[in-house]
PDB file of N, CA and C in Angstrom:
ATOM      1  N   UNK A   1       3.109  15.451  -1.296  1.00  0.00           N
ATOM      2  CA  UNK A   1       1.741  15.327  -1.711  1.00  0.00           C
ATOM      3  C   UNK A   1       0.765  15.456  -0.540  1.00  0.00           C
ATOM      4  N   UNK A   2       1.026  14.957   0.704  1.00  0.00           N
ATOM      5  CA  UNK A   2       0.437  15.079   1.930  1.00  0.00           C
ATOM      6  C   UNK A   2       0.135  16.024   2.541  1.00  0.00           C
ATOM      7  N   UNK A   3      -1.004  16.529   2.495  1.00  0.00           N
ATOM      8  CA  UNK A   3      -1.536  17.949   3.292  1.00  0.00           C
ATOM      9  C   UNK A   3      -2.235  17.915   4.804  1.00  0.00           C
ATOM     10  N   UNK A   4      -2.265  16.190   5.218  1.00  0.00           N
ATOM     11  CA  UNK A   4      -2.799  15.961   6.361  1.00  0.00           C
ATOM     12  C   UNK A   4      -1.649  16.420   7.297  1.00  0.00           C
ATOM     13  N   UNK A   5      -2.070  16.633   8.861  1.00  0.00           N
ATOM     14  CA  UNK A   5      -1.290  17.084   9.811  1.00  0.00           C
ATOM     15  C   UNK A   5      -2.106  16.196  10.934  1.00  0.00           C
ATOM     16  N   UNK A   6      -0.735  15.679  11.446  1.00  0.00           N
ATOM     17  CA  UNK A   6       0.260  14.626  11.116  1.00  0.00           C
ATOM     18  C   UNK A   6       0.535  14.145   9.497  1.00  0.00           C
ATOM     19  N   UNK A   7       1.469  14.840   9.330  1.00  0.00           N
ATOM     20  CA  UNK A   7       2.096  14.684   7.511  1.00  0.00           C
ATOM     21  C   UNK A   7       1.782  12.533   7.598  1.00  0.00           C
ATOM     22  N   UNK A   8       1.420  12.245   6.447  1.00  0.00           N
ATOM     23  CA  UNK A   8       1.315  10.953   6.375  1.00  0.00           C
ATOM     24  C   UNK A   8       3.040   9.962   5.691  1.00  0.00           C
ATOM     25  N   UNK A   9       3.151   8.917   5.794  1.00  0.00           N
ATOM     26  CA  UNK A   9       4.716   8.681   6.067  1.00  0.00           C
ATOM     27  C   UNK A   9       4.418   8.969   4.183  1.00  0.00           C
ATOM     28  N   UNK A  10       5.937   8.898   4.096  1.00  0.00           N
ATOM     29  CA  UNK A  10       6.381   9.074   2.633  1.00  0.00           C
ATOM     30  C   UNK A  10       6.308   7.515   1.902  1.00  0.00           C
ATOM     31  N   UNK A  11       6.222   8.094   0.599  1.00  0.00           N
ATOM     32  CA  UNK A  11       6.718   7.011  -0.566  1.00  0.00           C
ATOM     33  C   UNK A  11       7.490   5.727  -0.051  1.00  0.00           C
ATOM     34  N   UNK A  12       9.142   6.570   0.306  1.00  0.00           N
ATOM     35  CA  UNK A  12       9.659   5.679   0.330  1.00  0.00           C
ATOM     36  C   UNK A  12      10.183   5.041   1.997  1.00  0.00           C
ATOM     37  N   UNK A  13       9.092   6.038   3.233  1.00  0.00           N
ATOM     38  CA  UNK A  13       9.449   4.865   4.342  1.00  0.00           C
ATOM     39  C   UNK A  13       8.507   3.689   4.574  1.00  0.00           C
ATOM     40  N   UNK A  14       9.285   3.356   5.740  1.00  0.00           N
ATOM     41  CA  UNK A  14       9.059   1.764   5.723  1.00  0.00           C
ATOM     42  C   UNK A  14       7.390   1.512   5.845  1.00  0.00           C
ATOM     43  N   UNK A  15       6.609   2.160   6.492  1.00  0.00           N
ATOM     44  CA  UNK A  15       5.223   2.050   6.871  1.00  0.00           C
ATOM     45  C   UNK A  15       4.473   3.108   6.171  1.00  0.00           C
ATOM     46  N   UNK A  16       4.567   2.862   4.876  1.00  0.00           N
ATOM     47  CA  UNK A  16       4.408   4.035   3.480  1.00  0.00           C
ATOM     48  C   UNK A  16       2.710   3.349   3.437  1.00  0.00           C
ATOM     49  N   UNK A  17       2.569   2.220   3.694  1.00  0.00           N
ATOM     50  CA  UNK A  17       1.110   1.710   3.268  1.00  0.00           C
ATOM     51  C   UNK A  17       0.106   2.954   4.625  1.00  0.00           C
ATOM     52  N   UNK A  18       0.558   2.934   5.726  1.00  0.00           N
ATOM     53  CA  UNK A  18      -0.063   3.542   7.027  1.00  0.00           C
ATOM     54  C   UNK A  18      -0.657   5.162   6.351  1.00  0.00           C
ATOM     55  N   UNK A  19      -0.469   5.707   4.601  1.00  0.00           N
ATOM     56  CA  UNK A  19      -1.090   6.695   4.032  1.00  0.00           C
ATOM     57  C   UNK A  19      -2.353   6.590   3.956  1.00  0.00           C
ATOM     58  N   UNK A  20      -2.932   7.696   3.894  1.00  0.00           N
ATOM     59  CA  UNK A  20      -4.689   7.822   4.031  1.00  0.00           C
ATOM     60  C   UNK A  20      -4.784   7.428   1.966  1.00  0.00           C
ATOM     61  N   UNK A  21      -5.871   7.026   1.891  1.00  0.00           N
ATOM     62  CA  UNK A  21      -6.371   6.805   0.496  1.00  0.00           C
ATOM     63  C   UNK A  21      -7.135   8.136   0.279  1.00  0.00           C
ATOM     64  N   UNK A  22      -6.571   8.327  -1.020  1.00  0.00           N
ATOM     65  CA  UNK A  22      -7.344   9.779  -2.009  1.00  0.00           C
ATOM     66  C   UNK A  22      -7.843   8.833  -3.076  1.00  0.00           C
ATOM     67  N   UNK A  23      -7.541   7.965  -3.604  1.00  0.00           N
ATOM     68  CA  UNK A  23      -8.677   7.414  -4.502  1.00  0.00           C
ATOM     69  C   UNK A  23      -8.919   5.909  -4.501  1.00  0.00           C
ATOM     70  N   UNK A  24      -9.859   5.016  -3.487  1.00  0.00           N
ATOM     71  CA  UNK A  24      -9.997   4.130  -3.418  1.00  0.00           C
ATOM     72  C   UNK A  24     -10.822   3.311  -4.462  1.00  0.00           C
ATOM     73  N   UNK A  25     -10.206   2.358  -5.212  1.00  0.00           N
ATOM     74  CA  UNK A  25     -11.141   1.741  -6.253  1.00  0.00           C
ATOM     75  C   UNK A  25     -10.954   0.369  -5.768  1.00  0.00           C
ATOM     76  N   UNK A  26     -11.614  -0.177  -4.486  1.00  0.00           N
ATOM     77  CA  UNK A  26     -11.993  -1.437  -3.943  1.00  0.00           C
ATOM     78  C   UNK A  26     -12.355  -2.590  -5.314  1.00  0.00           C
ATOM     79  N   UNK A  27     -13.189  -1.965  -5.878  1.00  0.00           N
ATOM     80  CA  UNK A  27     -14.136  -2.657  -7.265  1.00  0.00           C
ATOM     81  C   UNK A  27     -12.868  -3.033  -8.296  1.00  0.00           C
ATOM     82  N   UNK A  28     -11.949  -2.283  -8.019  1.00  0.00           N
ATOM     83  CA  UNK A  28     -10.715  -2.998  -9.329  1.00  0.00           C
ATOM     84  C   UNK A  28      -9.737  -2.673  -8.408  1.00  0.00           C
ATOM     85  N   UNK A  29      -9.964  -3.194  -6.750  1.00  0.00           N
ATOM     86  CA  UNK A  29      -8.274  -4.242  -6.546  1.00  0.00           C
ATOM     87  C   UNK A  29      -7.275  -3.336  -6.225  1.00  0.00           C
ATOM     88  N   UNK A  30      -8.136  -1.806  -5.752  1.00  0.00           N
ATOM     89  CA  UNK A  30      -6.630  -1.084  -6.009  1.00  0.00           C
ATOM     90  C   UNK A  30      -6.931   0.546  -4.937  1.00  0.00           C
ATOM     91  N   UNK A  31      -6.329   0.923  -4.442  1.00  0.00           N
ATOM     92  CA  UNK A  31      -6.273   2.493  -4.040  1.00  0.00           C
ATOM     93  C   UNK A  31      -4.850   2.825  -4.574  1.00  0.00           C
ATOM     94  N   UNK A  32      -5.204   4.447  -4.559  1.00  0.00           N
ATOM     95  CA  UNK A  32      -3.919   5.365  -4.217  1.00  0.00           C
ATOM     96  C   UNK A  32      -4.087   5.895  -3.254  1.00  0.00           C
ATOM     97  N   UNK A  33      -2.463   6.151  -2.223  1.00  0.00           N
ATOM     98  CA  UNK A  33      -2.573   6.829  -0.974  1.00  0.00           C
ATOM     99  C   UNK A  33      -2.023   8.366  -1.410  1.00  0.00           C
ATOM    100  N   UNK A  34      -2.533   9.115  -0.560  1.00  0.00           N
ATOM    101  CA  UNK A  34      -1.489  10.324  -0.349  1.00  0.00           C
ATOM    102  C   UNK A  34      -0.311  10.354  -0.914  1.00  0.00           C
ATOM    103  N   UNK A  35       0.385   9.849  -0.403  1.00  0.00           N
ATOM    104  CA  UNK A  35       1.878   9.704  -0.888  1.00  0.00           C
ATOM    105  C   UNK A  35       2.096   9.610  -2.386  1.00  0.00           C
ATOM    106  N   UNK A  36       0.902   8.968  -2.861  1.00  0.00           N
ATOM    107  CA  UNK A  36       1.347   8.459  -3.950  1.00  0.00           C
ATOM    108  C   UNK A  36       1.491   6.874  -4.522  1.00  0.00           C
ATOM    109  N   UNK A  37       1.705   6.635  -3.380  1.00  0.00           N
ATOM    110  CA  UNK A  37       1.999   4.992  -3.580  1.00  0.00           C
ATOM    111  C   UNK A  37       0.126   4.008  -4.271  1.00  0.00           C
ATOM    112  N   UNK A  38       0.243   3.009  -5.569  1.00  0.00           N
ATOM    113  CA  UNK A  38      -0.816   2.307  -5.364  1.00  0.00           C
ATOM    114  C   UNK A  38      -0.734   1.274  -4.809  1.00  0.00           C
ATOM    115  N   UNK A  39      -1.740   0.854  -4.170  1.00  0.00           N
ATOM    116  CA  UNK A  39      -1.706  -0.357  -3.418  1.00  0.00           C
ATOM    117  C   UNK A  39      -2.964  -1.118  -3.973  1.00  0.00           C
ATOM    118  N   UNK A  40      -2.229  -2.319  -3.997  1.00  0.00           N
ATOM    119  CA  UNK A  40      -3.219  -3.333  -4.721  1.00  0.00           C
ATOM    120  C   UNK A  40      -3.644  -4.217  -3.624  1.00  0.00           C
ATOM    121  N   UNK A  41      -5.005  -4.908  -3.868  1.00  0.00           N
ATOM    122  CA  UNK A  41      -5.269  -5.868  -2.825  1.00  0.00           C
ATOM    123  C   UNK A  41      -4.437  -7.162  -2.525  1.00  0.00           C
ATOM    124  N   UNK A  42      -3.475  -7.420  -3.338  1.00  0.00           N
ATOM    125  CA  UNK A  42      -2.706  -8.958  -3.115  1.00  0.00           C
ATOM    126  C   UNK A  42      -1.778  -8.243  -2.638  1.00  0.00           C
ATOM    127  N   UNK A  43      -1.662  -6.930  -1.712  1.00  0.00           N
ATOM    128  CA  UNK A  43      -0.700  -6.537  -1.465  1.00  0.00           C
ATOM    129  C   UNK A  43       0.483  -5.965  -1.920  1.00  0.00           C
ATOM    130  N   UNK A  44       0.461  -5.666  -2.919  1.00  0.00           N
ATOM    131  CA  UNK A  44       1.449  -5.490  -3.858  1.00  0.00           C
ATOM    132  C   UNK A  44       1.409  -3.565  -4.077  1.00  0.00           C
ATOM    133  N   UNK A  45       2.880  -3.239  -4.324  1.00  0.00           N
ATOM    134  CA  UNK A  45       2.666  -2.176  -4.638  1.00  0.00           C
ATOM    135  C   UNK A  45       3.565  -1.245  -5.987  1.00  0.00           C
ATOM    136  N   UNK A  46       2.736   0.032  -6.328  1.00  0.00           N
ATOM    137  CA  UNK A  46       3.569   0.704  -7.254  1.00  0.00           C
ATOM    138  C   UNK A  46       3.939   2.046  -6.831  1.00  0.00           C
ATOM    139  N   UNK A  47       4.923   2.325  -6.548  1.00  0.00           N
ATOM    140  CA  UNK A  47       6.046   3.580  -6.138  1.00  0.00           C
ATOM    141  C   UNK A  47       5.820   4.723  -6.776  1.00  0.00           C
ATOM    142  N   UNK A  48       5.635   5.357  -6.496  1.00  0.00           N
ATOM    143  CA  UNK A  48       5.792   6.822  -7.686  1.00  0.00           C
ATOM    144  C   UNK A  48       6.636   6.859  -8.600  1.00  0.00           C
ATOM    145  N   UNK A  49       8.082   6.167  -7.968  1.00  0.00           N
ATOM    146  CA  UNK A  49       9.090   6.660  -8.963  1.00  0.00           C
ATOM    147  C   UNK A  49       8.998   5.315  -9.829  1.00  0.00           C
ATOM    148  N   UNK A  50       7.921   4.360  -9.802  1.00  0.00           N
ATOM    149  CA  UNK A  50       7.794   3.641 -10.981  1.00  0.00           C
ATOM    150  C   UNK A  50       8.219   1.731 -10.491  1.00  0.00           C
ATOM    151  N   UNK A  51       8.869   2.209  -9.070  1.00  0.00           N
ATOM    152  CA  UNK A  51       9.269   0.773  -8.690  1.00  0.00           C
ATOM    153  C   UNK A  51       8.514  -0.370  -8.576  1.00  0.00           C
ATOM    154  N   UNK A  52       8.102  -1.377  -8.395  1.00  0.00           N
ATOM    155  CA  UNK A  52       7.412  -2.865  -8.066  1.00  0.00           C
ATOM    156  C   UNK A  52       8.191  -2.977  -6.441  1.00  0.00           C
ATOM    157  N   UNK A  53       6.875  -3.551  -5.606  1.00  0.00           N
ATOM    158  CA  UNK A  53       6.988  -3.918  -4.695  1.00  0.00           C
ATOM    159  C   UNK A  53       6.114  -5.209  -4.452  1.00  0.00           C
ATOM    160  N   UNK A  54       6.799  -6.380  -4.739  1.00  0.00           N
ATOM    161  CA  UNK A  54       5.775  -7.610  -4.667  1.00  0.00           C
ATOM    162  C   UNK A  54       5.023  -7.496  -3.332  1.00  0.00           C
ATOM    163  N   UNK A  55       3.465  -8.776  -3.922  1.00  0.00           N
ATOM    164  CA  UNK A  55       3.167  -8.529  -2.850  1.00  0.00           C
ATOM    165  C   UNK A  55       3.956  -9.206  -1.677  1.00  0.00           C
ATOM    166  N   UNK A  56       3.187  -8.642  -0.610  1.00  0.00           N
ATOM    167  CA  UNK A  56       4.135  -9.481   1.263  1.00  0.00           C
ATOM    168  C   UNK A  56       3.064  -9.798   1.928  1.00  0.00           C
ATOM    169  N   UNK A  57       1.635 -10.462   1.925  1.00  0.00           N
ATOM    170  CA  UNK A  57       0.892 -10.875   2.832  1.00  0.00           C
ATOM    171  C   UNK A  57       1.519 -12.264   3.665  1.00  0.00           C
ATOM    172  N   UNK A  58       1.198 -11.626   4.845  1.00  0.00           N
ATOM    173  CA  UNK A  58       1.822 -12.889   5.844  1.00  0.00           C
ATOM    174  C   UNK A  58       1.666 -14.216   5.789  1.00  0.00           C
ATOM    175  N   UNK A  59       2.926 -15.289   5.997  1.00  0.00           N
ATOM    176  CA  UNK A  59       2.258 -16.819   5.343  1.00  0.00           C
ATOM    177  C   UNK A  59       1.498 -17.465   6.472  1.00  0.00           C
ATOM    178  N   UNK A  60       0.266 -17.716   5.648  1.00  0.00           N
ATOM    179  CA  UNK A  60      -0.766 -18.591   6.658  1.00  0.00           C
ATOM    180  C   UNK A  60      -0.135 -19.631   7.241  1.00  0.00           C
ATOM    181  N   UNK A  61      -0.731 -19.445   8.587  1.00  0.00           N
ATOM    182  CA  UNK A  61      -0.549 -20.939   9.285  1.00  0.00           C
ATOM    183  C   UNK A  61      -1.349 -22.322   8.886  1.00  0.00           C
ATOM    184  N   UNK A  62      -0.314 -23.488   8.523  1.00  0.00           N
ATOM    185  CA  UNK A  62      -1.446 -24.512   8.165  1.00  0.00           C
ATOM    186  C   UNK A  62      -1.871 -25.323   9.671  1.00  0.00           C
ATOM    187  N   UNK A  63      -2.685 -26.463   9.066  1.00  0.00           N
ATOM    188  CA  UNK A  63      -3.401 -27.393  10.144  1.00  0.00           C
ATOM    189  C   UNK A  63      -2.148 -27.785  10.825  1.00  0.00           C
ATOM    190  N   UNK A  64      -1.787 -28.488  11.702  1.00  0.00           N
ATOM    191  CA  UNK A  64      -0.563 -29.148  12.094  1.00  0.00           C
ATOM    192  C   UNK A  64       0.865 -28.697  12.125  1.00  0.00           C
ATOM    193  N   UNK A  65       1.140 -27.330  11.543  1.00  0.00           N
ATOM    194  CA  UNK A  65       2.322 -26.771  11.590  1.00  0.00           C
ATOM    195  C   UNK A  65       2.955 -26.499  12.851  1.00  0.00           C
ATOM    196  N   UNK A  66       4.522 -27.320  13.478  1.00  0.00           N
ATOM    197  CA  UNK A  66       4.894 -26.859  14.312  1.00  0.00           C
ATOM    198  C   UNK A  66       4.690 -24.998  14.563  1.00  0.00           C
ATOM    199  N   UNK A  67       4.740 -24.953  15.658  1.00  0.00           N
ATOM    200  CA  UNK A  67       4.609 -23.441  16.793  1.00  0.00           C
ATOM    201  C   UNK A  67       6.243 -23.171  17.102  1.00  0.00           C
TER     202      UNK A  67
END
């Protein structure tokens, strides 16, 4: 699907989010990249070939949590 050069990573590698957005809809929570992949704002994603990828935002640090 990627016509940029530097080709943008695919669907299914690991840093698939690092795709440029072709249709960003900020207002409902959501883009599609290049690739294909949607990406939702809770992080979460949907695959082309139809898969679920929960979301993975990093777990906050609380007040007092050992380092």
């Amino acid at each position: 699907m990627c016509a940029h050069n530097p080709p943008c990573p695919t669907a299914m590698a690991p840093d698939r989010e690092a795709a440029r957005p072709v249709a960003p809809r900020p207002e409902q929570g959501w883009s599609l990249l290049c690739n294909g992949v949607l990406v939702f704002e809770d992080t979460g994603e949907l695959l082309p070939d139809g898969r679920i990828v929960a979301p993975h935002r990093p777990l906050a640090l609380t007040v007092g949590s050992a380092a």
